[in-house]
């Protein structure tokens, strides 16, 4: 570090921020939200865990149950967030990560729908409208399970399908990544 600092400051006449600067292996450092990895002798780029956590926190904020926002508004904000994130981090190797984030985000959206439906009759009617049979619709409409738990249930996965979510405006993270990449 000392020799690099000396070279940068004396030869190149650059100022080095000693608090932020460090000399280490590339895969041990974070740079502009990215980190690097070595795999079979090749170097790859991935998104740093802090950047992933920040993105998930933003999605949590948009899909929070405690705020009374419409689904259209949530879809619009999600689309903006997803497009911006993918446009920035699209150069990294994140195919598997985008699939996981997509599943998690869709589950959060299903939770929002379930919370908005509130009443048992509304839950039942919406489940029926989306294709659930009568018995299952009443069974799930009357459940006492929490919003997060029910959002991963088979009934919501088969009624609020991925295709349905896309038709109402959800931008798939993985599909967006495939378009950019």
PDB file of C-alpha atoms in Angstrom:
ATOM      1  CA  UNK A   1       0.000   0.000   0.000  1.00  0.00           C
ATOM      2  CA  UNK A   2       2.809   2.374   0.894  1.00  0.00           C
ATOM      3  CA  UNK A   3       4.628   1.905  -2.420  1.00  0.00           C
ATOM      4  CA  UNK A   4       1.421   2.284  -4.432  1.00  0.00           C
ATOM      5  CA  UNK A   5       0.471   5.435  -2.532  1.00  0.00           C
ATOM      6  CA  UNK A   6       3.928   6.883  -3.086  1.00  0.00           C
ATOM      7  CA  UNK A   7       3.784   6.137  -6.827  1.00  0.00           C
ATOM      8  CA  UNK A   8       0.276   7.605  -7.249  1.00  0.00           C
ATOM      9  CA  UNK A   9       0.974  10.738  -5.267  1.00  0.00           C
ATOM     10  CA  UNK A  10       4.518  11.521  -6.429  1.00  0.00           C
ATOM     11  CA  UNK A  11       4.591  10.318 -10.035  1.00  0.00           C
ATOM     12  CA  UNK A  12       0.968  10.740 -11.113  1.00  0.00           C
ATOM     13  CA  UNK A  13       0.195  13.674  -8.801  1.00  0.00           C
ATOM     14  CA  UNK A  14      -3.036  12.026  -7.605  1.00  0.00           C
ATOM     15  CA  UNK A  15      -4.442  12.190  -4.115  1.00  0.00           C
ATOM     16  CA  UNK A  16      -5.159   8.867  -2.392  1.00  0.00           C
ATOM     17  CA  UNK A  17      -7.990   8.563   0.127  1.00  0.00           C
ATOM     18  CA  UNK A  18      -6.335   6.389   2.766  1.00  0.00           C
ATOM     19  CA  UNK A  19      -9.667   5.587   4.462  1.00  0.00           C
ATOM     20  CA  UNK A  20     -11.214   4.054   1.347  1.00  0.00           C
ATOM     21  CA  UNK A  21      -8.142   2.640  -0.354  1.00  0.00           C
ATOM     22  CA  UNK A  22      -6.736  -0.807   0.277  1.00  0.00           C
ATOM     23  CA  UNK A  23      -4.560  -3.410  -1.401  1.00  0.00           C
ATOM     24  CA  UNK A  24      -6.040  -6.904  -1.385  1.00  0.00           C
ATOM     25  CA  UNK A  25      -7.199  -9.729  -3.600  1.00  0.00           C
ATOM     26  CA  UNK A  26      -9.961  -8.576  -5.996  1.00  0.00           C
ATOM     27  CA  UNK A  27     -12.482 -11.157  -4.711  1.00  0.00           C
ATOM     28  CA  UNK A  28     -12.080  -9.824  -1.162  1.00  0.00           C
ATOM     29  CA  UNK A  29     -12.961  -6.224  -2.087  1.00  0.00           C
ATOM     30  CA  UNK A  30     -16.125  -4.388  -3.095  1.00  0.00           C
ATOM     31  CA  UNK A  31     -15.939  -1.894  -5.948  1.00  0.00           C
ATOM     32  CA  UNK A  32     -18.989   0.144  -7.044  1.00  0.00           C
ATOM     33  CA  UNK A  33     -21.320  -2.603  -5.801  1.00  0.00           C
ATOM     34  CA  UNK A  34     -19.447  -5.392  -7.576  1.00  0.00           C
ATOM     35  CA  UNK A  35     -17.005  -8.025  -6.448  1.00  0.00           C
ATOM     36  CA  UNK A  36     -14.937 -10.480  -8.439  1.00  0.00           C
ATOM     37  CA  UNK A  37     -14.456 -14.221  -8.261  1.00  0.00           C
ATOM     38  CA  UNK A  38     -12.112 -16.789  -9.707  1.00  0.00           C
ATOM     39  CA  UNK A  39     -13.548 -19.952 -11.249  1.00  0.00           C
ATOM     40  CA  UNK A  40     -11.354 -22.500 -13.036  1.00  0.00           C
ATOM     41  CA  UNK A  41      -8.706 -19.893 -13.698  1.00  0.00           C
ATOM     42  CA  UNK A  42     -11.143 -17.332 -15.114  1.00  0.00           C
ATOM     43  CA  UNK A  43     -12.225 -14.105 -13.436  1.00  0.00           C
ATOM     44  CA  UNK A  44     -15.915 -13.244 -13.221  1.00  0.00           C
ATOM     45  CA  UNK A  45     -17.992 -10.361 -11.918  1.00  0.00           C
ATOM     46  CA  UNK A  46     -20.775 -10.714  -9.392  1.00  0.00           C
ATOM     47  CA  UNK A  47     -22.936  -8.371  -7.362  1.00  0.00           C
ATOM     48  CA  UNK A  48     -21.707  -7.749  -3.825  1.00  0.00           C
ATOM     49  CA  UNK A  49     -23.964  -8.997  -1.017  1.00  0.00           C
ATOM     50  CA  UNK A  50     -24.470  -5.448   0.321  1.00  0.00           C
ATOM     51  CA  UNK A  51     -25.880  -4.388  -3.051  1.00  0.00           C
ATOM     52  CA  UNK A  52     -28.226  -7.381  -3.098  1.00  0.00           C
ATOM     53  CA  UNK A  53     -29.420  -6.586   0.427  1.00  0.00           C
ATOM     54  CA  UNK A  54     -30.015  -2.960  -0.554  1.00  0.00           C
ATOM     55  CA  UNK A  55     -32.076  -4.050  -3.579  1.00  0.00           C
ATOM     56  CA  UNK A  56     -34.126  -6.446  -1.454  1.00  0.00           C
ATOM     57  CA  UNK A  57     -34.741  -3.685   1.097  1.00  0.00           C
ATOM     58  CA  UNK A  58     -36.064  -1.449  -1.699  1.00  0.00           C
ATOM     59  CA  UNK A  59     -38.408  -4.203  -2.897  1.00  0.00           C
ATOM     60  CA  UNK A  60     -39.559  -4.773   0.694  1.00  0.00           C
ATOM     61  CA  UNK A  61     -40.328  -1.079   0.992  1.00  0.00           C
ATOM     62  CA  UNK A  62     -42.386  -1.138  -2.225  1.00  0.00           C
ATOM     63  CA  UNK A  63     -44.247  -4.342  -1.278  1.00  0.00           C
ATOM     64  CA  UNK A  64     -44.757  -3.508   2.374  1.00  0.00           C
ATOM     65  CA  UNK A  65     -48.087  -4.710   3.754  1.00  0.00           C
ATOM     66  CA  UNK A  66     -48.457  -1.789   6.126  1.00  0.00           C
ATOM     67  CA  UNK A  67     -48.686   0.899   3.457  1.00  0.00           C
ATOM     68  CA  UNK A  68     -51.952   1.374   1.612  1.00  0.00           C
ATOM     69  CA  UNK A  69     -50.700   1.502  -1.956  1.00  0.00           C
ATOM     70  CA  UNK A  70     -52.565   0.209  -4.993  1.00  0.00           C
ATOM     71  CA  UNK A  71     -51.235  -2.748  -6.954  1.00  0.00           C
ATOM     72  CA  UNK A  72     -50.811  -0.514 -10.029  1.00  0.00           C
ATOM     73  CA  UNK A  73     -48.625   1.896  -8.068  1.00  0.00           C
ATOM     74  CA  UNK A  74     -46.558  -1.000  -6.645  1.00  0.00           C
ATOM     75  CA  UNK A  75     -46.106  -2.486 -10.140  1.00  0.00           C
ATOM     76  CA  UNK A  76     -44.968   0.867 -11.521  1.00  0.00           C
ATOM     77  CA  UNK A  77     -42.430   1.385  -8.701  1.00  0.00           C
ATOM     78  CA  UNK A  78     -41.218  -2.231  -8.975  1.00  0.00           C
ATOM     79  CA  UNK A  79     -40.715  -1.834 -12.716  1.00  0.00           C
ATOM     80  CA  UNK A  80     -38.627   1.310 -12.218  1.00  0.00           C
ATOM     81  CA  UNK A  81     -36.561  -0.350  -9.495  1.00  0.00           C
ATOM     82  CA  UNK A  82     -35.987  -3.576 -11.451  1.00  0.00           C
ATOM     83  CA  UNK A  83     -35.085  -1.878 -14.734  1.00  0.00           C
ATOM     84  CA  UNK A  84     -32.602   0.431 -13.010  1.00  0.00           C
ATOM     85  CA  UNK A  85     -30.996  -2.383 -11.025  1.00  0.00           C
ATOM     86  CA  UNK A  86     -30.664  -4.707 -14.030  1.00  0.00           C
ATOM     87  CA  UNK A  87     -29.325  -1.918 -16.253  1.00  0.00           C
ATOM     88  CA  UNK A  88     -26.588  -1.246 -13.696  1.00  0.00           C
ATOM     89  CA  UNK A  89     -25.743  -4.780 -12.531  1.00  0.00           C
ATOM     90  CA  UNK A  90     -26.531  -6.555 -15.826  1.00  0.00           C
ATOM     91  CA  UNK A  91     -22.841  -6.975 -16.661  1.00  0.00           C
ATOM     92  CA  UNK A  92     -22.384  -9.341 -13.705  1.00  0.00           C
ATOM     93  CA  UNK A  93     -22.994 -13.094 -13.718  1.00  0.00           C
ATOM     94  CA  UNK A  94     -26.378 -13.045 -11.958  1.00  0.00           C
ATOM     95  CA  UNK A  95     -28.585 -15.496 -13.845  1.00  0.00           C
ATOM     96  CA  UNK A  96     -29.202 -17.700 -10.802  1.00  0.00           C
ATOM     97  CA  UNK A  97     -29.575 -14.675  -8.526  1.00  0.00           C
ATOM     98  CA  UNK A  98     -32.223 -13.099 -10.789  1.00  0.00           C
ATOM     99  CA  UNK A  99     -34.298 -16.293 -10.658  1.00  0.00           C
ATOM    100  CA  UNK A 100     -34.150 -16.320  -6.844  1.00  0.00           C
ATOM    101  CA  UNK A 101     -34.990 -12.610  -6.607  1.00  0.00           C
ATOM    102  CA  UNK A 102     -37.876 -13.120  -9.031  1.00  0.00           C
ATOM    103  CA  UNK A 103     -39.392 -15.908  -6.918  1.00  0.00           C
ATOM    104  CA  UNK A 104     -39.014 -13.871  -3.747  1.00  0.00           C
ATOM    105  CA  UNK A 105     -40.526 -10.716  -5.319  1.00  0.00           C
ATOM    106  CA  UNK A 106     -43.518 -12.607  -6.719  1.00  0.00           C
ATOM    107  CA  UNK A 107     -44.125 -14.096  -3.280  1.00  0.00           C
ATOM    108  CA  UNK A 108     -44.081 -10.571  -1.800  1.00  0.00           C
ATOM    109  CA  UNK A 109     -46.634  -9.481  -4.421  1.00  0.00           C
ATOM    110  CA  UNK A 110     -48.910 -12.418  -3.620  1.00  0.00           C
ATOM    111  CA  UNK A 111     -48.688 -11.404   0.031  1.00  0.00           C
ATOM    112  CA  UNK A 112     -49.803  -7.872  -0.929  1.00  0.00           C
ATOM    113  CA  UNK A 113     -52.800  -9.227  -2.819  1.00  0.00           C
ATOM    114  CA  UNK A 114     -53.794 -11.430   0.126  1.00  0.00           C
ATOM    115  CA  UNK A 115     -53.534  -8.494   2.524  1.00  0.00           C
ATOM    116  CA  UNK A 116     -55.583  -6.218   0.246  1.00  0.00           C
ATOM    117  CA  UNK A 117     -58.391  -8.735  -0.036  1.00  0.00           C
ATOM    118  CA  UNK A 118     -58.885  -8.576   3.779  1.00  0.00           C
ATOM    119  CA  UNK A 119     -62.373 -10.095   4.213  1.00  0.00           C
ATOM    120  CA  UNK A 120     -63.118 -13.803   3.901  1.00  0.00           C
ATOM    121  CA  UNK A 121     -65.795 -13.245   1.258  1.00  0.00           C
ATOM    122  CA  UNK A 122     -63.460 -11.066  -0.818  1.00  0.00           C
ATOM    123  CA  UNK A 123     -60.705 -13.684  -0.593  1.00  0.00           C
ATOM    124  CA  UNK A 124     -63.158 -16.413  -1.606  1.00  0.00           C
ATOM    125  CA  UNK A 125     -64.615 -14.437  -4.511  1.00  0.00           C
ATOM    126  CA  UNK A 126     -61.203 -13.463  -5.865  1.00  0.00           C
ATOM    127  CA  UNK A 127     -59.859 -17.013  -5.583  1.00  0.00           C
ATOM    128  CA  UNK A 128     -62.961 -18.290  -7.449  1.00  0.00           C
ATOM    129  CA  UNK A 129     -62.571 -15.573 -10.103  1.00  0.00           C
ATOM    130  CA  UNK A 130     -58.941 -16.626 -10.611  1.00  0.00           C
ATOM    131  CA  UNK A 131     -59.856 -20.296 -11.102  1.00  0.00           C
ATOM    132  CA  UNK A 132     -59.818 -22.009  -7.696  1.00  0.00           C
ATOM    133  CA  UNK A 133     -62.495 -24.597  -6.956  1.00  0.00           C
ATOM    134  CA  UNK A 134     -65.251 -23.834  -4.427  1.00  0.00           C
ATOM    135  CA  UNK A 135     -63.964 -25.999  -1.570  1.00  0.00           C
ATOM    136  CA  UNK A 136     -60.342 -24.829  -1.773  1.00  0.00           C
ATOM    137  CA  UNK A 137     -61.451 -21.210  -2.094  1.00  0.00           C
ATOM    138  CA  UNK A 138     -63.454 -21.420   1.181  1.00  0.00           C
ATOM    139  CA  UNK A 139     -60.710 -23.422   2.885  1.00  0.00           C
ATOM    140  CA  UNK A 140     -58.012 -20.865   2.146  1.00  0.00           C
ATOM    141  CA  UNK A 141     -60.258 -17.831   2.585  1.00  0.00           C
ATOM    142  CA  UNK A 142     -60.929 -18.998   6.163  1.00  0.00           C
ATOM    143  CA  UNK A 143     -57.326 -19.788   7.059  1.00  0.00           C
ATOM    144  CA  UNK A 144     -55.660 -18.223  10.067  1.00  0.00           C
ATOM    145  CA  UNK A 145     -52.172 -18.519   8.659  1.00  0.00           C
ATOM    146  CA  UNK A 146     -50.163 -15.329   8.273  1.00  0.00           C
ATOM    147  CA  UNK A 147     -49.791 -13.349   5.080  1.00  0.00           C
ATOM    148  CA  UNK A 148     -46.204 -14.420   4.386  1.00  0.00           C
ATOM    149  CA  UNK A 149     -46.964 -18.083   4.950  1.00  0.00           C
ATOM    150  CA  UNK A 150     -50.083 -18.099   2.794  1.00  0.00           C
ATOM    151  CA  UNK A 151     -48.229 -16.270   0.008  1.00  0.00           C
ATOM    152  CA  UNK A 152     -46.249 -19.457  -0.629  1.00  0.00           C
ATOM    153  CA  UNK A 153     -49.311 -21.729  -0.600  1.00  0.00           C
ATOM    154  CA  UNK A 154     -50.320 -23.810  -3.622  1.00  0.00           C
ATOM    155  CA  UNK A 155     -53.639 -21.964  -3.924  1.00  0.00           C
ATOM    156  CA  UNK A 156     -52.013 -18.569  -4.507  1.00  0.00           C
ATOM    157  CA  UNK A 157     -49.345 -20.050  -6.783  1.00  0.00           C
ATOM    158  CA  UNK A 158     -52.043 -21.554  -9.008  1.00  0.00           C
ATOM    159  CA  UNK A 159     -54.394 -18.565  -8.982  1.00  0.00           C
ATOM    160  CA  UNK A 160     -51.990 -15.620  -8.901  1.00  0.00           C
ATOM    161  CA  UNK A 161     -49.684 -17.260 -11.449  1.00  0.00           C
ATOM    162  CA  UNK A 162     -46.500 -15.749 -12.836  1.00  0.00           C
ATOM    163  CA  UNK A 163     -48.301 -15.151 -16.142  1.00  0.00           C
ATOM    164  CA  UNK A 164     -51.138 -13.329 -14.368  1.00  0.00           C
ATOM    165  CA  UNK A 165     -48.678 -11.122 -12.485  1.00  0.00           C
ATOM    166  CA  UNK A 166     -46.969 -10.230 -15.769  1.00  0.00           C
ATOM    167  CA  UNK A 167     -50.302  -9.374 -17.426  1.00  0.00           C
ATOM    168  CA  UNK A 168     -51.065  -6.851 -14.689  1.00  0.00           C
ATOM    169  CA  UNK A 169     -47.662  -5.185 -15.053  1.00  0.00           C
ATOM    170  CA  UNK A 170     -44.988  -7.133 -13.154  1.00  0.00           C
ATOM    171  CA  UNK A 171     -41.581  -6.948 -14.846  1.00  0.00           C
ATOM    172  CA  UNK A 172     -39.756 -10.252 -14.371  1.00  0.00           C
ATOM    173  CA  UNK A 173     -36.229  -9.689 -13.081  1.00  0.00           C
ATOM    174  CA  UNK A 174     -34.877 -12.774 -14.842  1.00  0.00           C
ATOM    175  CA  UNK A 175     -36.523 -11.969 -18.191  1.00  0.00           C
ATOM    176  CA  UNK A 176     -35.242  -8.397 -17.993  1.00  0.00           C
ATOM    177  CA  UNK A 177     -31.730  -9.708 -17.288  1.00  0.00           C
ATOM    178  CA  UNK A 178     -31.935 -12.041 -20.302  1.00  0.00           C
ATOM    179  CA  UNK A 179     -32.970  -9.083 -22.518  1.00  0.00           C
ATOM    180  CA  UNK A 180     -30.002  -7.005 -21.364  1.00  0.00           C
ATOM    181  CA  UNK A 181     -27.477  -9.818 -21.249  1.00  0.00           C
TER     182      UNK A 181
END
